[in-house]
């Protein structure tokens, strides 16, 4: 494995929700909860979990669109939240994001070419001619034609709009690209095209990906390692093949059991969701109220993410025994 590009240590992000008229008491939501994570140079790290588990909040923290409640994110050994104005500007060139909604993330009043070259203008890279040439070159790399340059977002299909978003992210030649569910709103056939494009671009531009999705099939296809999130925490982290061949955490097993099987003759046991998520003030394991394998220690002590074997980590008291 290559060197560490991003190291997350003790990261927390809390949101305070004010109560209503009849219940004025405020609630604290832990969107990201004491997270430790490493992203290695040149890998694709997939992050998977159900809606509301904190995946997109993690993406916004890494891109510094949000500030954490506590903890640090180190990029090449430097804490990104201590950057001055110049260092932050260079960091924003090195880390780019592809958004989920390809329509709302594009300016409806700007043409494809102007949106793709806008980052070059903001960072004052090259003259007008060089910016146009660079933008057109990246457009070609993502599968857009020269005649698409002067068209506006409403004139493109969903897949073409996402290609514009990808081109805009790549035009600054970043080191890390965060893809926040980039194919979830696309048809299955278009999803495959975009995923293959992202894999090709990774080789051409020597990129590192943090790929966020709730679709386990997409994560399996594109990722080198997979991190499973539940209620703001990483509950399992392993190599792609290992996590699908031998899931250690009950939550991972539950997610995998819900993936549709193509073979109609093959019957898979679906692990049904039961119970409610653990309340903020409860002790013990985050997953205890939904877990079929719960034992006494699960109600008293919250398991930490610990090394299970050479490449696997799991936050479960019964890891390897279920």
PDB file of C-alpha atoms in Angstrom:
ATOM      1  CA  UNK A   1       0.000   0.000   0.000  1.00  0.00           C
ATOM      2  CA  UNK A   2       1.252   3.493  -0.865  1.00  0.00           C
ATOM      3  CA  UNK A   3       1.804   6.294   1.639  1.00  0.00           C
ATOM      4  CA  UNK A   4      -0.967   8.007   3.576  1.00  0.00           C
ATOM      5  CA  UNK A   5      -2.523  10.952   1.748  1.00  0.00           C
ATOM      6  CA  UNK A   6      -5.249  11.815   4.292  1.00  0.00           C
ATOM      7  CA  UNK A   7      -5.288  10.885   7.975  1.00  0.00           C
ATOM      8  CA  UNK A   8      -8.384  11.545  10.070  1.00  0.00           C
ATOM      9  CA  UNK A   9      -7.977  11.498  13.838  1.00  0.00           C
ATOM     10  CA  UNK A  10     -10.712  11.792  16.466  1.00  0.00           C
ATOM     11  CA  UNK A  11     -13.030  13.641  14.066  1.00  0.00           C
ATOM     12  CA  UNK A  12     -16.366  14.823  15.451  1.00  0.00           C
ATOM     13  CA  UNK A  13     -19.141  16.879  13.911  1.00  0.00           C
ATOM     14  CA  UNK A  14     -22.175  17.712  16.009  1.00  0.00           C
ATOM     15  CA  UNK A  15     -25.331  19.565  15.032  1.00  0.00           C
ATOM     16  CA  UNK A  16     -27.611  21.143  17.637  1.00  0.00           C
ATOM     17  CA  UNK A  17     -31.301  20.857  16.811  1.00  0.00           C
ATOM     18  CA  UNK A  18     -33.631  23.220  18.611  1.00  0.00           C
ATOM     19  CA  UNK A  19     -36.820  21.694  19.961  1.00  0.00           C
ATOM     20  CA  UNK A  20     -40.323  22.636  18.945  1.00  0.00           C
ATOM     21  CA  UNK A  21     -42.875  24.738  20.781  1.00  0.00           C
ATOM     22  CA  UNK A  22     -44.088  21.893  23.005  1.00  0.00           C
ATOM     23  CA  UNK A  23     -40.603  20.423  23.538  1.00  0.00           C
ATOM     24  CA  UNK A  24     -38.057  23.260  23.746  1.00  0.00           C
ATOM     25  CA  UNK A  25     -35.208  20.965  24.803  1.00  0.00           C
ATOM     26  CA  UNK A  26     -32.330  20.966  22.294  1.00  0.00           C
ATOM     27  CA  UNK A  27     -30.942  17.765  20.775  1.00  0.00           C
ATOM     28  CA  UNK A  28     -27.360  17.065  19.742  1.00  0.00           C
ATOM     29  CA  UNK A  29     -26.847  14.961  16.619  1.00  0.00           C
ATOM     30  CA  UNK A  30     -23.438  13.294  16.179  1.00  0.00           C
ATOM     31  CA  UNK A  31     -23.147  13.223  12.384  1.00  0.00           C
ATOM     32  CA  UNK A  32     -19.489  12.136  12.583  1.00  0.00           C
ATOM     33  CA  UNK A  33     -18.549  10.519  15.869  1.00  0.00           C
ATOM     34  CA  UNK A  34     -14.911  10.157  16.991  1.00  0.00           C
ATOM     35  CA  UNK A  35     -13.705   8.868  13.621  1.00  0.00           C
ATOM     36  CA  UNK A  36     -10.219   7.618  12.783  1.00  0.00           C
ATOM     37  CA  UNK A  37      -9.515   6.827   9.133  1.00  0.00           C
ATOM     38  CA  UNK A  38      -6.684   6.796   6.613  1.00  0.00           C
ATOM     39  CA  UNK A  39      -6.867   7.280   2.846  1.00  0.00           C
ATOM     40  CA  UNK A  40      -3.835   5.912   1.025  1.00  0.00           C
ATOM     41  CA  UNK A  41      -2.274   7.432  -2.079  1.00  0.00           C
ATOM     42  CA  UNK A  42      -3.628   5.925  -5.297  1.00  0.00           C
ATOM     43  CA  UNK A  43      -6.442   3.866  -3.773  1.00  0.00           C
ATOM     44  CA  UNK A  44     -10.207   4.029  -4.078  1.00  0.00           C
ATOM     45  CA  UNK A  45     -11.711   3.944  -0.602  1.00  0.00           C
ATOM     46  CA  UNK A  46     -15.432   3.177  -0.688  1.00  0.00           C
ATOM     47  CA  UNK A  47     -17.650   4.461   2.125  1.00  0.00           C
ATOM     48  CA  UNK A  48     -21.012   2.742   2.436  1.00  0.00           C
ATOM     49  CA  UNK A  49     -23.926   3.030   4.827  1.00  0.00           C
ATOM     50  CA  UNK A  50     -27.616   3.862   5.024  1.00  0.00           C
ATOM     51  CA  UNK A  51     -28.956   7.390   4.549  1.00  0.00           C
ATOM     52  CA  UNK A  52     -28.195   9.667   7.499  1.00  0.00           C
ATOM     53  CA  UNK A  53     -25.123   7.781   8.734  1.00  0.00           C
ATOM     54  CA  UNK A  54     -22.781  10.739   8.083  1.00  0.00           C
ATOM     55  CA  UNK A  55     -21.203   9.913   4.714  1.00  0.00           C
ATOM     56  CA  UNK A  56     -21.855  13.295   3.090  1.00  0.00           C
ATOM     57  CA  UNK A  57     -20.898  15.148   6.280  1.00  0.00           C
ATOM     58  CA  UNK A  58     -17.542  13.377   6.147  1.00  0.00           C
ATOM     59  CA  UNK A  59     -17.112  14.550   2.531  1.00  0.00           C
ATOM     60  CA  UNK A  60     -17.912  18.151   3.466  1.00  0.00           C
ATOM     61  CA  UNK A  61     -15.429  18.046   6.337  1.00  0.00           C
ATOM     62  CA  UNK A  62     -12.599  16.742   4.150  1.00  0.00           C
ATOM     63  CA  UNK A  63     -13.278  19.439   1.551  1.00  0.00           C
ATOM     64  CA  UNK A  64     -13.465  22.053   4.342  1.00  0.00           C
ATOM     65  CA  UNK A  65     -16.998  23.028   3.430  1.00  0.00           C
ATOM     66  CA  UNK A  66     -17.749  22.365   7.119  1.00  0.00           C
ATOM     67  CA  UNK A  67     -15.681  22.789  10.261  1.00  0.00           C
ATOM     68  CA  UNK A  68     -15.486  19.952  12.790  1.00  0.00           C
ATOM     69  CA  UNK A  69     -16.578  20.133  16.417  1.00  0.00           C
ATOM     70  CA  UNK A  70     -13.243  18.517  17.307  1.00  0.00           C
ATOM     71  CA  UNK A  71     -10.508  16.352  15.813  1.00  0.00           C
ATOM     72  CA  UNK A  72      -8.197  16.812  12.851  1.00  0.00           C
ATOM     73  CA  UNK A  73      -7.812  15.935   9.178  1.00  0.00           C
ATOM     74  CA  UNK A  74      -4.205  15.817   8.019  1.00  0.00           C
ATOM     75  CA  UNK A  75      -3.423  16.134   4.319  1.00  0.00           C
ATOM     76  CA  UNK A  76       0.163  15.063   3.631  1.00  0.00           C
ATOM     77  CA  UNK A  77       0.887  15.475   7.336  1.00  0.00           C
ATOM     78  CA  UNK A  78      -0.624  18.965   7.785  1.00  0.00           C
ATOM     79  CA  UNK A  79      -3.876  19.758   9.581  1.00  0.00           C
ATOM     80  CA  UNK A  80      -6.205  21.309   6.990  1.00  0.00           C
ATOM     81  CA  UNK A  81      -8.074  23.309   9.656  1.00  0.00           C
ATOM     82  CA  UNK A  82      -4.901  25.244  10.516  1.00  0.00           C
ATOM     83  CA  UNK A  83      -4.242  26.386   6.921  1.00  0.00           C
ATOM     84  CA  UNK A  84      -3.893  30.086   6.211  1.00  0.00           C
ATOM     85  CA  UNK A  85      -5.525  31.662   3.157  1.00  0.00           C
ATOM     86  CA  UNK A  86      -2.757  30.718   0.698  1.00  0.00           C
ATOM     87  CA  UNK A  87      -2.371  27.162   2.003  1.00  0.00           C
ATOM     88  CA  UNK A  88      -6.142  26.673   1.882  1.00  0.00           C
ATOM     89  CA  UNK A  89      -6.269  27.862  -1.738  1.00  0.00           C
ATOM     90  CA  UNK A  90      -3.598  25.319  -2.691  1.00  0.00           C
ATOM     91  CA  UNK A  91      -5.464  22.610  -0.744  1.00  0.00           C
ATOM     92  CA  UNK A  92      -8.666  23.342  -2.668  1.00  0.00           C
ATOM     93  CA  UNK A  93      -6.744  22.727  -5.896  1.00  0.00           C
ATOM     94  CA  UNK A  94      -5.569  19.369  -4.560  1.00  0.00           C
ATOM     95  CA  UNK A  95      -8.947  18.119  -3.303  1.00  0.00           C
ATOM     96  CA  UNK A  96     -12.065  18.265  -5.467  1.00  0.00           C
ATOM     97  CA  UNK A  97     -15.585  16.900  -5.119  1.00  0.00           C
ATOM     98  CA  UNK A  98     -18.138  15.425  -7.531  1.00  0.00           C
ATOM     99  CA  UNK A  99     -21.640  16.071  -6.224  1.00  0.00           C
ATOM    100  CA  UNK A 100     -24.600  13.705  -6.218  1.00  0.00           C
ATOM    101  CA  UNK A 101     -27.110  15.984  -7.961  1.00  0.00           C
ATOM    102  CA  UNK A 102     -25.617  16.758 -11.344  1.00  0.00           C
ATOM    103  CA  UNK A 103     -28.289  19.370 -12.124  1.00  0.00           C
ATOM    104  CA  UNK A 104     -28.394  21.548  -8.997  1.00  0.00           C
ATOM    105  CA  UNK A 105     -24.581  21.542  -8.746  1.00  0.00           C
ATOM    106  CA  UNK A 106     -24.299  23.270 -12.148  1.00  0.00           C
ATOM    107  CA  UNK A 107     -25.021  26.943 -12.829  1.00  0.00           C
ATOM    108  CA  UNK A 108     -27.999  27.078 -15.239  1.00  0.00           C
ATOM    109  CA  UNK A 109     -26.799  30.435 -16.610  1.00  0.00           C
ATOM    110  CA  UNK A 110     -23.354  29.216 -17.651  1.00  0.00           C
ATOM    111  CA  UNK A 111     -22.266  27.070 -20.576  1.00  0.00           C
ATOM    112  CA  UNK A 112     -20.428  23.778 -20.110  1.00  0.00           C
ATOM    113  CA  UNK A 113     -17.089  25.255 -21.183  1.00  0.00           C
ATOM    114  CA  UNK A 114     -17.352  28.280 -18.889  1.00  0.00           C
ATOM    115  CA  UNK A 115     -18.153  26.076 -15.869  1.00  0.00           C
ATOM    116  CA  UNK A 116     -15.294  23.685 -16.561  1.00  0.00           C
ATOM    117  CA  UNK A 117     -12.710  26.454 -16.980  1.00  0.00           C
ATOM    118  CA  UNK A 118     -14.025  28.515 -14.029  1.00  0.00           C
ATOM    119  CA  UNK A 119     -11.699  26.812 -11.478  1.00  0.00           C
ATOM    120  CA  UNK A 120      -8.721  27.766 -13.684  1.00  0.00           C
ATOM    121  CA  UNK A 121      -9.903  31.380 -13.661  1.00  0.00           C
ATOM    122  CA  UNK A 122     -10.386  31.404  -9.873  1.00  0.00           C
ATOM    123  CA  UNK A 123      -6.884  30.024  -9.297  1.00  0.00           C
ATOM    124  CA  UNK A 124      -5.411  32.252 -12.026  1.00  0.00           C
ATOM    125  CA  UNK A 125      -3.836  29.382 -13.925  1.00  0.00           C
ATOM    126  CA  UNK A 126      -2.753  30.248 -17.478  1.00  0.00           C
ATOM    127  CA  UNK A 127      -4.118  32.827 -19.883  1.00  0.00           C
ATOM    128  CA  UNK A 128      -7.505  32.825 -21.586  1.00  0.00           C
ATOM    129  CA  UNK A 129      -6.298  30.681 -24.487  1.00  0.00           C
ATOM    130  CA  UNK A 130      -4.602  28.130 -22.226  1.00  0.00           C
ATOM    131  CA  UNK A 131      -7.726  27.862 -20.040  1.00  0.00           C
ATOM    132  CA  UNK A 132      -9.927  27.205 -23.056  1.00  0.00           C
ATOM    133  CA  UNK A 133      -7.521  24.574 -24.377  1.00  0.00           C
ATOM    134  CA  UNK A 134      -7.251  22.874 -20.989  1.00  0.00           C
ATOM    135  CA  UNK A 135     -11.037  22.846 -20.506  1.00  0.00           C
ATOM    136  CA  UNK A 136     -11.653  21.440 -23.999  1.00  0.00           C
ATOM    137  CA  UNK A 137      -9.013  18.776 -23.420  1.00  0.00           C
ATOM    138  CA  UNK A 138     -10.661  17.657 -20.164  1.00  0.00           C
ATOM    139  CA  UNK A 139     -14.079  17.699 -21.852  1.00  0.00           C
ATOM    140  CA  UNK A 140     -12.748  15.281 -24.461  1.00  0.00           C
ATOM    141  CA  UNK A 141     -11.284  13.044 -21.733  1.00  0.00           C
ATOM    142  CA  UNK A 142     -14.700  12.671 -20.063  1.00  0.00           C
ATOM    143  CA  UNK A 143     -16.500  11.940 -23.335  1.00  0.00           C
ATOM    144  CA  UNK A 144     -17.956  15.345 -24.214  1.00  0.00           C
ATOM    145  CA  UNK A 145     -17.620  16.729 -27.729  1.00  0.00           C
ATOM    146  CA  UNK A 146     -16.421  20.157 -28.807  1.00  0.00           C
ATOM    147  CA  UNK A 147     -19.915  21.115 -29.938  1.00  0.00           C
ATOM    148  CA  UNK A 148     -21.122  20.617 -26.364  1.00  0.00           C
ATOM    149  CA  UNK A 149     -18.972  23.517 -25.142  1.00  0.00           C
ATOM    150  CA  UNK A 150     -21.568  26.275 -25.625  1.00  0.00           C
ATOM    151  CA  UNK A 151     -24.585  24.322 -24.408  1.00  0.00           C
ATOM    152  CA  UNK A 152     -26.291  24.941 -21.056  1.00  0.00           C
ATOM    153  CA  UNK A 153     -27.118  22.357 -18.348  1.00  0.00           C
ATOM    154  CA  UNK A 154     -30.772  21.930 -19.349  1.00  0.00           C
ATOM    155  CA  UNK A 155     -29.628  20.838 -22.824  1.00  0.00           C
ATOM    156  CA  UNK A 156     -27.763  17.791 -21.472  1.00  0.00           C
ATOM    157  CA  UNK A 157     -28.892  14.396 -20.206  1.00  0.00           C
ATOM    158  CA  UNK A 158     -28.218  13.359 -16.610  1.00  0.00           C
ATOM    159  CA  UNK A 159     -25.141  11.345 -17.593  1.00  0.00           C
ATOM    160  CA  UNK A 160     -23.729  14.225 -19.646  1.00  0.00           C
ATOM    161  CA  UNK A 161     -24.277  16.666 -16.770  1.00  0.00           C
ATOM    162  CA  UNK A 162     -22.371  14.347 -14.464  1.00  0.00           C
ATOM    163  CA  UNK A 163     -19.528  14.264 -17.000  1.00  0.00           C
ATOM    164  CA  UNK A 164     -19.421  18.077 -16.796  1.00  0.00           C
ATOM    165  CA  UNK A 165     -19.149  17.777 -13.008  1.00  0.00           C
ATOM    166  CA  UNK A 166     -16.318  15.269 -13.374  1.00  0.00           C
ATOM    167  CA  UNK A 167     -14.502  17.503 -15.888  1.00  0.00           C
ATOM    168  CA  UNK A 168     -14.846  20.501 -13.567  1.00  0.00           C
ATOM    169  CA  UNK A 169     -13.326  18.465 -10.718  1.00  0.00           C
ATOM    170  CA  UNK A 170     -10.405  17.251 -12.869  1.00  0.00           C
ATOM    171  CA  UNK A 171      -9.449  20.492 -14.615  1.00  0.00           C
ATOM    172  CA  UNK A 172      -7.200  21.537 -11.689  1.00  0.00           C
ATOM    173  CA  UNK A 173      -5.386  18.157 -11.736  1.00  0.00           C
ATOM    174  CA  UNK A 174      -6.246  17.286  -8.105  1.00  0.00           C
ATOM    175  CA  UNK A 175      -4.690  14.501  -6.055  1.00  0.00           C
ATOM    176  CA  UNK A 176      -7.860  13.486  -4.192  1.00  0.00           C
ATOM    177  CA  UNK A 177     -11.354  13.371  -5.703  1.00  0.00           C
ATOM    178  CA  UNK A 178     -14.354  12.840  -3.430  1.00  0.00           C
ATOM    179  CA  UNK A 179     -17.277  11.306  -5.300  1.00  0.00           C
ATOM    180  CA  UNK A 180     -20.451  11.788  -3.234  1.00  0.00           C
ATOM    181  CA  UNK A 181     -22.920   9.254  -4.678  1.00  0.00           C
ATOM    182  CA  UNK A 182     -22.140  10.364  -8.257  1.00  0.00           C
ATOM    183  CA  UNK A 183     -24.240   7.672  -9.975  1.00  0.00           C
ATOM    184  CA  UNK A 184     -27.227   7.292  -7.628  1.00  0.00           C
ATOM    185  CA  UNK A 185     -29.541   9.448  -9.767  1.00  0.00           C
ATOM    186  CA  UNK A 186     -28.586   7.811 -13.088  1.00  0.00           C
ATOM    187  CA  UNK A 187     -30.015   4.869 -15.039  1.00  0.00           C
ATOM    188  CA  UNK A 188     -28.186   1.575 -14.527  1.00  0.00           C
ATOM    189  CA  UNK A 189     -26.651   1.554 -18.025  1.00  0.00           C
ATOM    190  CA  UNK A 190     -25.419   5.137 -17.570  1.00  0.00           C
ATOM    191  CA  UNK A 191     -24.090   4.227 -14.112  1.00  0.00           C
ATOM    192  CA  UNK A 192     -21.838   1.611 -15.697  1.00  0.00           C
ATOM    193  CA  UNK A 193     -20.501   4.151 -18.215  1.00  0.00           C
ATOM    194  CA  UNK A 194     -19.687   6.697 -15.493  1.00  0.00           C
ATOM    195  CA  UNK A 195     -18.044   4.092 -13.254  1.00  0.00           C
ATOM    196  CA  UNK A 196     -15.858   2.858 -16.118  1.00  0.00           C
ATOM    197  CA  UNK A 197     -14.979   6.459 -16.943  1.00  0.00           C
ATOM    198  CA  UNK A 198     -13.940   7.123 -13.333  1.00  0.00           C
ATOM    199  CA  UNK A 199     -11.732   4.024 -13.329  1.00  0.00           C
ATOM    200  CA  UNK A 200     -10.034   5.104 -16.558  1.00  0.00           C
ATOM    201  CA  UNK A 201      -9.525   8.669 -15.300  1.00  0.00           C
ATOM    202  CA  UNK A 202      -7.962   7.354 -12.117  1.00  0.00           C
ATOM    203  CA  UNK A 203      -5.198   5.718 -14.158  1.00  0.00           C
ATOM    204  CA  UNK A 204      -4.746   8.663 -16.527  1.00  0.00           C
ATOM    205  CA  UNK A 205      -4.574  11.331 -13.804  1.00  0.00           C
ATOM    206  CA  UNK A 206      -3.063   9.143 -11.023  1.00  0.00           C
ATOM    207  CA  UNK A 207      -5.967   9.974  -8.712  1.00  0.00           C
ATOM    208  CA  UNK A 208      -7.017   8.902  -5.250  1.00  0.00           C
ATOM    209  CA  UNK A 209     -10.776   8.459  -4.743  1.00  0.00           C
ATOM    210  CA  UNK A 210     -13.020   8.630  -1.713  1.00  0.00           C
ATOM    211  CA  UNK A 211     -16.151   7.075  -3.207  1.00  0.00           C
ATOM    212  CA  UNK A 212     -19.368   7.453  -1.208  1.00  0.00           C
ATOM    213  CA  UNK A 213     -22.432   5.351  -1.980  1.00  0.00           C
ATOM    214  CA  UNK A 214     -25.287   3.395  -0.442  1.00  0.00           C
ATOM    215  CA  UNK A 215     -25.153   0.885  -3.307  1.00  0.00           C
ATOM    216  CA  UNK A 216     -23.008  -2.107  -2.347  1.00  0.00           C
ATOM    217  CA  UNK A 217     -22.730  -3.339  -5.934  1.00  0.00           C
ATOM    218  CA  UNK A 218     -21.270   0.006  -7.040  1.00  0.00           C
ATOM    219  CA  UNK A 219     -18.856   0.012  -4.092  1.00  0.00           C
ATOM    220  CA  UNK A 220     -17.765  -3.545  -4.873  1.00  0.00           C
ATOM    221  CA  UNK A 221     -17.041  -2.681  -8.504  1.00  0.00           C
ATOM    222  CA  UNK A 222     -14.933   0.425  -7.955  1.00  0.00           C
ATOM    223  CA  UNK A 223     -13.302   0.194  -4.501  1.00  0.00           C
ATOM    224  CA  UNK A 224     -10.000  -1.188  -3.246  1.00  0.00           C
ATOM    225  CA  UNK A 225     -10.981  -0.919   0.423  1.00  0.00           C
ATOM    226  CA  UNK A 226     -14.427  -0.493   1.958  1.00  0.00           C
ATOM    227  CA  UNK A 227     -15.414   1.406   5.113  1.00  0.00           C
ATOM    228  CA  UNK A 228     -18.872   0.699   6.551  1.00  0.00           C
ATOM    229  CA  UNK A 229     -20.444   3.613   8.461  1.00  0.00           C
ATOM    230  CA  UNK A 230     -23.201   3.442  11.054  1.00  0.00           C
ATOM    231  CA  UNK A 231     -24.434   6.442  13.082  1.00  0.00           C
ATOM    232  CA  UNK A 232     -21.336   8.510  12.355  1.00  0.00           C
ATOM    233  CA  UNK A 233     -18.763   5.789  13.065  1.00  0.00           C
ATOM    234  CA  UNK A 234     -16.741   3.333  11.021  1.00  0.00           C
ATOM    235  CA  UNK A 235     -17.874  -0.095  12.213  1.00  0.00           C
ATOM    236  CA  UNK A 236     -15.887  -2.157   9.701  1.00  0.00           C
ATOM    237  CA  UNK A 237     -12.963  -1.475   7.380  1.00  0.00           C
ATOM    238  CA  UNK A 238     -11.423  -4.085   5.098  1.00  0.00           C
ATOM    239  CA  UNK A 239     -10.175  -4.905   1.627  1.00  0.00           C
ATOM    240  CA  UNK A 240     -12.916  -5.127  -0.986  1.00  0.00           C
ATOM    241  CA  UNK A 241     -12.777  -8.917  -1.445  1.00  0.00           C
ATOM    242  CA  UNK A 242     -12.582  -9.595   2.296  1.00  0.00           C
ATOM    243  CA  UNK A 243     -15.619  -7.531   3.247  1.00  0.00           C
ATOM    244  CA  UNK A 244     -17.823  -9.270   0.672  1.00  0.00           C
ATOM    245  CA  UNK A 245     -16.402 -12.738   1.277  1.00  0.00           C
ATOM    246  CA  UNK A 246     -16.268 -12.588   5.078  1.00  0.00           C
ATOM    247  CA  UNK A 247     -18.179  -9.685   6.668  1.00  0.00           C
ATOM    248  CA  UNK A 248     -17.272  -9.330  10.343  1.00  0.00           C
ATOM    249  CA  UNK A 249     -19.858  -6.870  11.662  1.00  0.00           C
ATOM    250  CA  UNK A 250     -23.569  -7.764  11.960  1.00  0.00           C
ATOM    251  CA  UNK A 251     -24.502  -4.475  10.270  1.00  0.00           C
ATOM    252  CA  UNK A 252     -22.312  -5.317   7.263  1.00  0.00           C
ATOM    253  CA  UNK A 253     -23.966  -8.741   7.083  1.00  0.00           C
ATOM    254  CA  UNK A 254     -27.381  -7.080   7.159  1.00  0.00           C
ATOM    255  CA  UNK A 255     -26.466  -4.693   4.316  1.00  0.00           C
ATOM    256  CA  UNK A 256     -25.049  -7.494   2.165  1.00  0.00           C
ATOM    257  CA  UNK A 257     -28.110  -9.692   2.714  1.00  0.00           C
ATOM    258  CA  UNK A 258     -30.292  -6.931   1.224  1.00  0.00           C
ATOM    259  CA  UNK A 259     -28.398  -6.861  -2.090  1.00  0.00           C
ATOM    260  CA  UNK A 260     -30.529  -8.454  -4.841  1.00  0.00           C
ATOM    261  CA  UNK A 261     -29.163 -11.720  -6.261  1.00  0.00           C
ATOM    262  CA  UNK A 262     -29.216 -12.132 -10.066  1.00  0.00           C
ATOM    263  CA  UNK A 263     -29.613 -15.924 -10.001  1.00  0.00           C
ATOM    264  CA  UNK A 264     -33.320 -16.775  -9.387  1.00  0.00           C
ATOM    265  CA  UNK A 265     -32.378 -20.301  -8.279  1.00  0.00           C
ATOM    266  CA  UNK A 266     -30.069 -19.037  -5.575  1.00  0.00           C
ATOM    267  CA  UNK A 267     -31.844 -18.268  -2.343  1.00  0.00           C
ATOM    268  CA  UNK A 268     -30.206 -15.915   0.131  1.00  0.00           C
ATOM    269  CA  UNK A 269     -31.375 -15.396   3.678  1.00  0.00           C
ATOM    270  CA  UNK A 270     -32.344 -11.752   4.173  1.00  0.00           C
ATOM    271  CA  UNK A 271     -31.472 -10.381   7.604  1.00  0.00           C
ATOM    272  CA  UNK A 272     -34.420  -8.152   8.453  1.00  0.00           C
ATOM    273  CA  UNK A 273     -33.973  -4.811  10.196  1.00  0.00           C
ATOM    274  CA  UNK A 274     -35.481  -4.824  13.648  1.00  0.00           C
ATOM    275  CA  UNK A 275     -35.700  -2.296  16.452  1.00  0.00           C
ATOM    276  CA  UNK A 276     -34.700   1.345  16.485  1.00  0.00           C
ATOM    277  CA  UNK A 277     -31.295   2.999  16.379  1.00  0.00           C
ATOM    278  CA  UNK A 278     -29.652   3.476  19.765  1.00  0.00           C
ATOM    279  CA  UNK A 279     -30.468   6.755  21.531  1.00  0.00           C
ATOM    280  CA  UNK A 280     -27.655   9.262  22.086  1.00  0.00           C
ATOM    281  CA  UNK A 281     -27.659   8.793  25.873  1.00  0.00           C
ATOM    282  CA  UNK A 282     -27.644   4.970  25.836  1.00  0.00           C
ATOM    283  CA  UNK A 283     -24.540   2.995  26.730  1.00  0.00           C
ATOM    284  CA  UNK A 284     -22.966   0.142  24.832  1.00  0.00           C
ATOM    285  CA  UNK A 285     -22.782  -0.780  21.168  1.00  0.00           C
ATOM    286  CA  UNK A 286     -24.370   1.570  18.624  1.00  0.00           C
ATOM    287  CA  UNK A 287     -25.997  -1.376  16.839  1.00  0.00           C
ATOM    288  CA  UNK A 288     -27.259  -3.293  19.888  1.00  0.00           C
ATOM    289  CA  UNK A 289     -30.985  -2.534  19.418  1.00  0.00           C
ATOM    290  CA  UNK A 290     -30.938  -4.024  15.905  1.00  0.00           C
ATOM    291  CA  UNK A 291     -28.467  -6.862  16.400  1.00  0.00           C
ATOM    292  CA  UNK A 292     -29.421 -10.555  16.407  1.00  0.00           C
ATOM    293  CA  UNK A 293     -26.071 -11.523  17.961  1.00  0.00           C
ATOM    294  CA  UNK A 294     -26.166  -9.236  21.018  1.00  0.00           C
ATOM    295  CA  UNK A 295     -24.672 -10.446  24.299  1.00  0.00           C
ATOM    296  CA  UNK A 296     -24.462  -8.819  27.746  1.00  0.00           C
ATOM    297  CA  UNK A 297     -21.223  -6.888  27.110  1.00  0.00           C
ATOM    298  CA  UNK A 298     -22.838  -5.180  24.098  1.00  0.00           C
ATOM    299  CA  UNK A 299     -25.239  -3.332  26.424  1.00  0.00           C
ATOM    300  CA  UNK A 300     -22.462  -2.078  28.711  1.00  0.00           C
ATOM    301  CA  UNK A 301     -19.368  -1.326  26.614  1.00  0.00           C
ATOM    302  CA  UNK A 302     -19.156   0.257  23.187  1.00  0.00           C
ATOM    303  CA  UNK A 303     -16.670  -1.682  21.017  1.00  0.00           C
ATOM    304  CA  UNK A 304     -13.832   0.251  19.419  1.00  0.00           C
ATOM    305  CA  UNK A 305     -12.608  -0.207  15.862  1.00  0.00           C
ATOM    306  CA  UNK A 306      -9.789  -2.710  16.354  1.00  0.00           C
ATOM    307  CA  UNK A 307      -7.559  -4.723  14.074  1.00  0.00           C
ATOM    308  CA  UNK A 308      -8.943  -8.174  13.377  1.00  0.00           C
ATOM    309  CA  UNK A 309      -6.298  -9.457  10.970  1.00  0.00           C
ATOM    310  CA  UNK A 310      -3.646  -7.953   8.704  1.00  0.00           C
ATOM    311  CA  UNK A 311      -6.030  -5.817   6.598  1.00  0.00           C
ATOM    312  CA  UNK A 312      -9.369  -5.888   8.465  1.00  0.00           C
ATOM    313  CA  UNK A 313     -10.758  -3.741  11.288  1.00  0.00           C
ATOM    314  CA  UNK A 314     -14.063  -4.204  13.096  1.00  0.00           C
ATOM    315  CA  UNK A 315     -15.956  -2.563  15.978  1.00  0.00           C
ATOM    316  CA  UNK A 316     -17.763  -5.603  17.369  1.00  0.00           C
ATOM    317  CA  UNK A 317     -17.283  -7.703  20.505  1.00  0.00           C
ATOM    318  CA  UNK A 318     -18.135 -10.840  18.533  1.00  0.00           C
ATOM    319  CA  UNK A 319     -16.064 -10.177  15.407  1.00  0.00           C
ATOM    320  CA  UNK A 320     -15.036 -13.492  13.851  1.00  0.00           C
ATOM    321  CA  UNK A 321     -17.341 -15.619  15.990  1.00  0.00           C
ATOM    322  CA  UNK A 322     -20.674 -15.017  14.254  1.00  0.00           C
TER     323      UNK A 322
END
